[in-house]
Amino acid sequence: MTAPAPRPGILDIEPYRPGKSSVPGGPAHAIKLSANEGALGPSPAALAAYAGAAKTLHVYPEGGAVTLREAIGRVHGLDPDRIVCGAGSDELLYNIARGYAGPGDEIVYSRHGFNIYPIVSHAVGATPVVAPEEKLVFDVDAVLACVTERTRLVFIANPNNPTGSYIPADELARLRAGLRDDIVLVIDCAYAEFVMRNDYSTGVELVDRGANTVMTRTFSKIYGLAALRLGWAYAPSAIADVLNRLRGPFNISTAAQAAGRAAVEDQAHVNRARDHNAAWLPWFAERMQALGLHVYPSAANFILVRFPDTPGRTAADAFAFFAGNGVIPRETNGYHLPDCLRFTIGREDELTLAADIARRFMAQG
Ligand SMILES: *Cc1c(COP(=O)(O)O)cnc(C)c1O
C-alpha cells in the first residue's frame, strides 16, 4: 500500500512553537510574558466595535476589507489600494512566499530571525538560506553574500524578534540597493510602533520607490488584538495584486475588520502603550542587569536576557524557576539562543513580580 505523500518541503517544517501560557505542574493562572502581546490590551473602542459585529454574524464580511484599509491608509498616509489585509501578518508572509518562490528557489533570512520565515520557506518548497549574524544583529553584508541567482525573497524583521535589535534606515536602504531588482524584500515591522529611535524607518519609502519591497504590520502587538488575527501589508501595486489573488475571498472576519478599524483610529491608545513600554522596558532591563545578567538592547516590547552557563543558573533553570513561580518567559532554544530567555514588557504588577522572581533565582544558594 502506498500512502499519499505531502509535497517536498512540508515535512521539513519544524512546527511553530508559540510561547507557553502554562506549564505542567505550574500555577493554573500564570502570567504570560512569552508572546509579546500588548501590555495594555486593546483600545476600548476596538472592544466595542468587536461586540457590535455580533449583530451581523450571518452576513459575509466585506471581502476586500475596504473600510478597514481606508482607515489604515488615512492614519498612515498610505494608498489603501496598495494595502492588503491578512489573517495575522503570518498569512501575508506566507502568501508573499507562495507568490514569489517555489521549488528550486532560495529565500534568505538571518540566523536569529523570526521563526515563521523557515516555516513559510519550506511550505512553498523553496530552499531556506540562513545568513550568519554577529552580536545578534541583522548583518546586511552577510545577507547580501548569501544571494545567488536562485534568490527570490529576503525576509527581515525590523526590529527583530527575539533579539530586539534593529538596523537603521540607511542600512535598510543599503540592503535594498544591494539586492537585484527581481528579488522581493519583505520588511516585517511587527514592532514598529514601539520604536523610539531617530534613525529608524519602517521602509515605507523603499516600498514607494520601487516594485520589489513589501512592508508588513500587525494588530497583534501594540494594538493588543492578537486573538483577532489581523495584519496588513503595504506593497507595490503588482505585488498587492498577487496577494489579493492568493488570499481567501473573505480572509478577514467582520469582527476583525470592525475592531481593527476602531483600533487604528484610536492612536491615543497606541501612544499610551508606547509610553508604557518606554517607561517599563528600561526599568525591567535595569533590574535584570543589576543581577549580573546580560540584557540585549531592544527597540521593541520585549527584552532578551542571557543567563550564565553555571549549573543552577542557566536559562533552562531560570525558565523552570519562573514558571514554577507563576511567570512564563519565552524559551529561545528554537532561535539558536539556548542560553537566553525573552520577556515581554507586561504591566507594572507583572514586571514587578518577574523582577522579584529573577532576584530570588539569582540569590539561590
Ligand atoms: C508577532 C510577530 C508577527 C505577528 O504575527 P501575526 O500573525 O500578525 O500575529 C510578525 N512578525 C514578527 C517578527 C513577530 O514577532
Coordinates of C-alpha atoms and ligand atoms in Angstrom, one line a residue:
M1 CA 0.0 0.0 0.0
T2 CA 1.3 3.5 -0.8
A3 CA 0.1 6.4 1.3
P4 CA -0.4 9.9 0.0
A5 CA 2.9 11.9 0.2
P6 CA 3.0 15.6 1.0
R7 CA 4.8 17.9 -1.3
P8 CA 8.6 18.2 -0.9
G9 CA 9.5 20.6 1.9
I10 CA 6.3 20.1 4.0
L11 CA 7.9 17.5 6.3
D12 CA 11.0 19.7 6.7
I13 CA 8.8 22.2 8.6
E14 CA 9.7 22.5 12.2
P15 CA 6.2 23.4 13.5
Y16 CA 6.0 26.8 15.1
R17 CA 6.1 26.6 18.9
P18 CA 4.2 29.5 20.4
G19 CA 5.2 31.0 23.7
K20 CA 3.7 28.9 26.5
S21 CA 0.8 30.1 28.6
S22 CA 1.1 27.5 31.3
V23 CA 3.5 24.7 32.3
P24 CA 2.7 21.3 33.7
G25 CA 2.7 21.4 37.5
G26 CA 2.9 25.3 37.5
P27 CA 0.2 27.6 38.8
A28 CA -3.1 27.5 36.9
H29 CA -3.1 31.2 36.2
A30 CA 0.4 32.1 35.2
I31 CA 1.4 35.5 33.9
K32 CA 2.3 35.1 30.3
L33 CA 5.3 37.1 29.2
S34 CA 6.1 34.8 26.3
A35 CA 4.3 36.2 23.2
N36 CA 4.8 40.0 23.2
E37 CA 1.1 40.7 23.4
G38 CA 0.4 44.4 24.1
A39 CA 0.6 45.1 27.9
L40 CA -2.4 47.4 27.9
G41 CA -4.7 45.2 25.8
P42 CA -6.9 46.6 23.1
S43 CA -8.5 50.0 22.8
P44 CA -11.9 50.2 24.5
A45 CA -13.2 51.4 21.1
A46 CA -12.0 48.2 19.5
L47 CA -13.7 46.1 22.1
A48 CA -17.0 47.9 21.5
A49 CA -16.7 47.5 17.7
Y50 CA -15.9 43.8 18.2
A51 CA -19.1 43.4 20.2
G52 CA -21.1 45.3 17.7
A53 CA -20.1 42.9 15.0
A54 CA -22.2 40.3 16.7
K55 CA -25.3 41.8 15.1
T56 CA -24.2 40.8 11.6
L57 CA -22.7 37.3 12.1
H58 CA -25.0 35.8 9.5
V59 CA -23.6 38.1 6.7
Y60 CA -20.3 37.5 5.0
P61 CA -17.6 40.1 5.8
E62 CA -16.6 42.8 3.4
G63 CA -14.4 40.8 1.1
G64 CA -11.8 43.4 0.3
A65 CA -11.8 44.9 3.8
V66 CA -12.2 48.3 2.1
T67 CA -13.4 50.3 5.1
L68 CA -10.5 49.0 7.2
R69 CA -7.9 49.6 4.5
E70 CA -9.2 53.1 4.1
A71 CA -8.8 53.7 7.8
I72 CA -5.3 52.3 7.9
G73 CA -4.5 54.4 4.8
R74 CA -5.8 57.6 6.4
V75 CA -3.9 57.1 9.7
H76 CA -0.6 56.1 8.0
G77 CA -0.9 58.4 5.0
L78 CA -0.8 55.4 2.5
D79 CA -2.7 54.5 -0.6
P80 CA -5.4 52.0 0.5
D81 CA -5.3 50.3 -2.9
R82 CA -1.8 49.1 -2.1
I83 CA -2.7 47.8 1.4
V84 CA -3.7 44.1 1.7
C85 CA -5.1 42.7 4.9
G86 CA -4.3 39.3 6.2
A87 CA -5.4 36.9 9.0
G88 CA -2.4 37.9 11.0
S89 CA 0.7 39.1 9.2
D90 CA 1.7 35.4 9.2
E91 CA -0.8 34.9 6.4
L92 CA 0.7 37.7 4.4
L93 CA 4.3 36.4 4.9
Y94 CA 3.1 33.0 3.7
N95 CA 1.3 34.4 0.7
I96 CA 4.3 36.6 -0.3
A97 CA 6.4 33.4 -0.3
R98 CA 3.7 31.5 -2.2
G99 CA 3.5 34.2 -4.8
Y100 CA 7.2 34.6 -5.5
A101 CA 9.1 31.4 -4.5
G102 CA 8.8 27.7 -5.1
P103 CA 11.0 24.6 -5.6
G104 CA 14.5 25.4 -6.8
D105 CA 14.2 29.0 -5.4
E106 CA 16.0 30.4 -2.4
I107 CA 14.7 32.5 0.4
V108 CA 17.3 34.3 2.6
Y109 CA 16.9 35.4 6.2
S110 CA 19.1 35.9 9.2
R111 CA 20.2 33.4 11.7
H112 CA 18.2 34.7 14.7
G113 CA 15.3 35.9 12.5
F114 CA 11.7 35.3 13.2
N115 CA 10.8 31.6 13.1
I116 CA 8.0 32.0 10.6
Y117 CA 10.5 32.5 7.8
P118 CA 11.8 29.0 7.8
I119 CA 8.3 27.7 8.0
V120 CA 6.9 29.6 5.0
S121 CA 10.1 28.8 3.0
H122 CA 9.7 25.1 3.5
A123 CA 5.9 25.3 3.0
V124 CA 6.3 26.7 -0.5
G125 CA 9.1 24.1 -1.3
A126 CA 11.8 26.8 -1.5
T127 CA 15.3 26.4 0.0
P128 CA 15.9 28.5 3.1
V129 CA 19.3 30.1 3.2
V130 CA 20.4 31.4 6.6
A131 CA 22.8 34.3 6.8
P132 CA 25.2 34.4 9.8
E133 CA 24.8 37.1 12.4
E134 CA 27.2 38.6 14.8
K135 CA 26.2 40.1 18.1
L136 CA 22.5 39.2 17.4
V137 CA 22.1 42.0 14.8
F138 CA 21.0 41.5 11.2
D139 CA 24.1 41.8 9.1
V140 CA 23.4 43.4 5.7
D141 CA 26.7 42.3 4.1
A142 CA 26.3 38.7 5.3
V143 CA 22.8 38.6 3.8
L144 CA 24.0 40.1 0.5
A145 CA 26.8 37.5 0.4
C146 CA 24.1 34.7 0.6
V147 CA 22.3 35.9 -2.6
T148 CA 22.6 33.7 -5.6
E149 CA 20.9 33.7 -9.0
R150 CA 18.2 31.5 -7.3
T151 CA 17.3 34.0 -4.6
R152 CA 13.7 35.2 -4.9
L153 CA 13.0 36.7 -1.5
V154 CA 14.7 38.2 1.6
F155 CA 12.9 38.5 4.9
I156 CA 14.0 40.9 7.6
A157 CA 12.1 41.6 10.9
N158 CA 12.9 45.2 11.9
P159 CA 13.1 45.3 14.9
N160 CA 13.7 41.6 15.1
N161 CA 12.1 39.0 17.3
P162 CA 13.5 37.5 19.5
T163 CA 16.7 39.7 19.7
G164 CA 15.0 43.1 19.9
S165 CA 17.7 44.5 17.6
Y166 CA 17.1 46.7 14.6
I167 CA 19.0 48.1 11.7
P168 CA 18.8 51.9 10.9
A169 CA 17.1 53.3 7.8
D170 CA 20.4 53.8 5.9
E171 CA 21.3 50.1 6.4
L172 CA 17.9 49.0 5.3
A173 CA 18.3 51.2 2.2
R174 CA 21.8 49.6 1.6
L175 CA 20.2 46.2 1.8
R176 CA 17.6 47.1 -0.8
A177 CA 20.2 48.7 -3.0
G178 CA 22.4 45.6 -2.8
L179 CA 19.6 43.2 -3.9
R180 CA 18.7 42.6 -7.6
D181 CA 15.5 44.3 -8.7
D182 CA 13.8 41.0 -9.2
I183 CA 14.3 39.9 -5.5
V184 CA 11.4 40.7 -3.2
L185 CA 12.5 42.3 0.1
V186 CA 9.9 41.8 2.9
I187 CA 10.3 44.2 5.9
D188 CA 8.3 42.7 8.8
C189 CA 7.6 45.6 11.0
A190 CA 5.6 43.8 13.7
Y191 CA 7.1 46.1 16.4
A192 CA 7.4 49.3 14.5
E193 CA 5.1 51.3 16.8
F194 CA 7.3 50.7 19.8
V195 CA 10.5 52.0 18.2
M196 CA 11.7 55.4 19.5
R197 CA 14.9 55.9 17.6
N198 CA 15.6 58.7 15.2
D199 CA 17.4 56.6 12.7
Y200 CA 14.6 54.0 12.4
S201 CA 12.4 53.6 9.4
T202 CA 9.7 51.1 8.5
G203 CA 10.9 51.2 5.0
V204 CA 7.7 52.7 3.5
E205 CA 9.9 54.9 1.3
L206 CA 11.6 51.8 -0.1
V207 CA 8.1 50.3 -0.9
D208 CA 7.2 53.5 -2.7
R209 CA 10.5 53.8 -4.6
G210 CA 10.4 50.5 -6.4
A211 CA 8.4 47.5 -7.4
N212 CA 10.0 45.0 -5.1
T213 CA 9.7 45.8 -1.4
V214 CA 6.8 44.9 0.9
M215 CA 6.2 46.1 4.5
T216 CA 4.1 44.1 6.8
R217 CA 2.4 45.2 10.0
T218 CA 0.3 43.6 12.7
F219 CA -2.5 44.3 15.1
S220 CA -1.2 41.5 17.4
K221 CA 1.4 43.5 19.3
I222 CA 0.9 47.2 20.2
Y223 CA -2.8 47.1 19.4
G224 CA -3.3 44.2 21.8
L225 CA -5.6 42.3 19.3
A226 CA -3.6 39.0 18.8
A227 CA -6.6 36.8 19.2
L228 CA -8.4 38.5 16.2
R229 CA -5.6 37.5 13.7
L230 CA -5.2 40.8 11.8
G231 CA -2.3 42.2 9.9
W232 CA -1.6 44.2 6.8
A233 CA 0.9 44.6 4.0
Y234 CA 1.8 47.8 2.1
A235 CA 3.2 46.8 -1.3
P236 CA 3.8 48.0 -4.9
S237 CA 0.6 47.6 -7.0
A238 CA 1.7 44.4 -8.8
I239 CA 2.6 42.6 -5.5
A240 CA -0.7 43.8 -3.9
D241 CA -2.5 42.3 -6.9
V242 CA -0.7 38.9 -6.3
L243 CA -1.6 38.9 -2.6
N244 CA -5.2 39.7 -3.4
R245 CA -5.4 36.8 -5.9
L246 CA -3.8 34.4 -3.3
R247 CA -5.8 35.3 -0.2
G248 CA -9.1 33.7 0.7
P249 CA -12.0 35.8 -0.6
F250 CA -13.3 36.6 3.0
N251 CA -10.0 36.2 4.9
I252 CA -10.7 38.9 7.5
S253 CA -13.7 38.3 9.7
T254 CA -16.3 41.1 10.2
A255 CA -15.3 41.3 13.9
A256 CA -11.6 41.8 13.0
Q257 CA -12.4 44.4 10.4
A258 CA -14.6 46.4 12.8
A259 CA -12.2 46.1 15.7
G260 CA -9.2 46.8 13.6
R261 CA -10.7 50.0 12.2
A262 CA -11.6 51.3 15.7
A263 CA -8.2 50.3 16.9
V264 CA -6.2 52.1 14.2
E265 CA -8.4 55.2 14.7
D266 CA -7.5 55.3 18.4
Q267 CA -3.9 56.4 18.2
A268 CA -4.2 57.9 21.7
H269 CA -4.3 54.3 22.9
V270 CA -1.3 53.4 20.8
N271 CA 0.6 56.3 22.3
R272 CA -0.2 55.2 25.8
A273 CA 1.0 51.7 25.0
R274 CA 4.3 53.1 23.5
D275 CA 4.8 55.4 26.6
H276 CA 4.2 52.4 28.9
N277 CA 6.8 50.4 27.1
A278 CA 9.3 53.3 27.0
A279 CA 9.0 53.6 30.8
W280 CA 8.9 49.9 31.8
L281 CA 11.4 48.4 29.4
P282 CA 14.4 50.3 30.8
W283 CA 13.1 49.6 34.4
F284 CA 12.9 45.9 33.8
A285 CA 16.2 45.8 31.9
E286 CA 18.0 47.6 34.7
R287 CA 16.6 45.1 37.3
M288 CA 18.0 42.2 35.3
Q289 CA 21.3 43.9 34.7
A290 CA 21.6 44.7 38.4
L291 CA 21.6 40.9 38.9
G292 CA 24.6 40.5 36.6
L293 CA 22.5 39.2 33.7
H294 CA 23.2 40.4 30.1
V295 CA 20.3 42.2 28.5
Y296 CA 20.5 42.8 24.8
P297 CA 19.4 46.3 23.6
S298 CA 15.8 46.2 22.5
A299 CA 13.8 48.6 20.3
A300 CA 10.6 46.5 20.7
N301 CA 8.3 45.5 23.6
F302 CA 10.4 42.6 25.0
I303 CA 14.0 42.0 26.2
L304 CA 16.3 39.1 25.5
V305 CA 18.2 38.2 28.6
R306 CA 21.3 35.9 28.6
F307 CA 21.8 33.6 31.6
P308 CA 25.1 32.2 32.9
D309 CA 26.2 28.7 32.0
T310 CA 26.8 27.9 35.7
P311 CA 24.7 24.8 36.7
G312 CA 21.7 26.0 38.6
R313 CA 21.8 29.5 36.9
T314 CA 21.2 28.5 33.3
A315 CA 18.3 29.7 31.1
A316 CA 16.7 26.3 31.4
D317 CA 17.0 26.5 35.2
A318 CA 15.6 30.1 35.1
F319 CA 12.7 29.1 32.9
A320 CA 11.7 26.3 35.4
F321 CA 12.0 28.7 38.3
F322 CA 10.0 31.5 36.7
A323 CA 7.3 29.1 35.5
G324 CA 7.1 27.5 39.0
N325 CA 6.6 30.9 40.4
G326 CA 3.8 31.8 38.0
V327 CA 5.6 33.9 35.3
I328 CA 6.2 32.4 31.9
P329 CA 9.0 33.9 29.7
R330 CA 9.8 32.7 26.2
E331 CA 12.4 29.9 25.7
T332 CA 14.6 30.7 22.7
N333 CA 16.2 27.4 22.0
G334 CA 14.4 27.3 18.7
Y335 CA 16.2 30.5 17.8
H336 CA 19.6 29.1 18.4
L337 CA 19.8 31.0 21.7
P338 CA 19.6 28.3 24.3
D339 CA 21.3 30.4 26.9
C340 CA 18.6 33.2 26.7
L341 CA 15.0 33.9 27.7
R342 CA 12.8 36.5 26.2
F343 CA 10.5 38.6 28.4
T344 CA 7.6 40.6 27.2
I345 CA 7.2 44.1 28.7
G346 CA 3.9 43.5 30.5
R347 CA 2.0 45.5 33.1
E348 CA 3.7 47.1 36.1
D349 CA 2.4 44.4 38.5
E350 CA 3.6 41.6 36.2
L351 CA 7.1 43.1 35.8
T352 CA 7.4 43.8 39.5
L353 CA 6.7 40.1 40.2
A354 CA 9.0 39.0 37.4
A355 CA 11.9 41.1 38.7
D356 CA 11.3 39.7 42.2
I357 CA 11.4 36.2 40.9
A358 CA 14.6 36.9 39.0
R359 CA 16.2 38.3 42.2
R360 CA 15.2 35.2 44.1
F361 CA 16.5 33.0 41.3
M362 CA 19.9 34.6 41.3
A363 CA 20.1 34.7 45.1
Q364 CA 19.7 30.9 45.4
G365 CA 22.4 29.1 47.3
Ligands
LIG1 C1 4.5 38.6 16.5 C2 5.2 38.8 15.2 C3 4.4 38.9 14.0 C4 2.9 39.0 14.0 O1 2.3 37.9 13.6 P1 0.7 38.0 13.5 O2 0.5 36.8 12.6 O3 0.4 39.3 12.8 O4 0.1 37.8 14.8 C5 5.1 39.0 12.8 N1 6.5 39.1 12.8 C6 7.2 39.1 13.9 C7 8.6 39.3 13.8 C8 6.5 38.9 15.1 O5 7.3 38.8 16.3

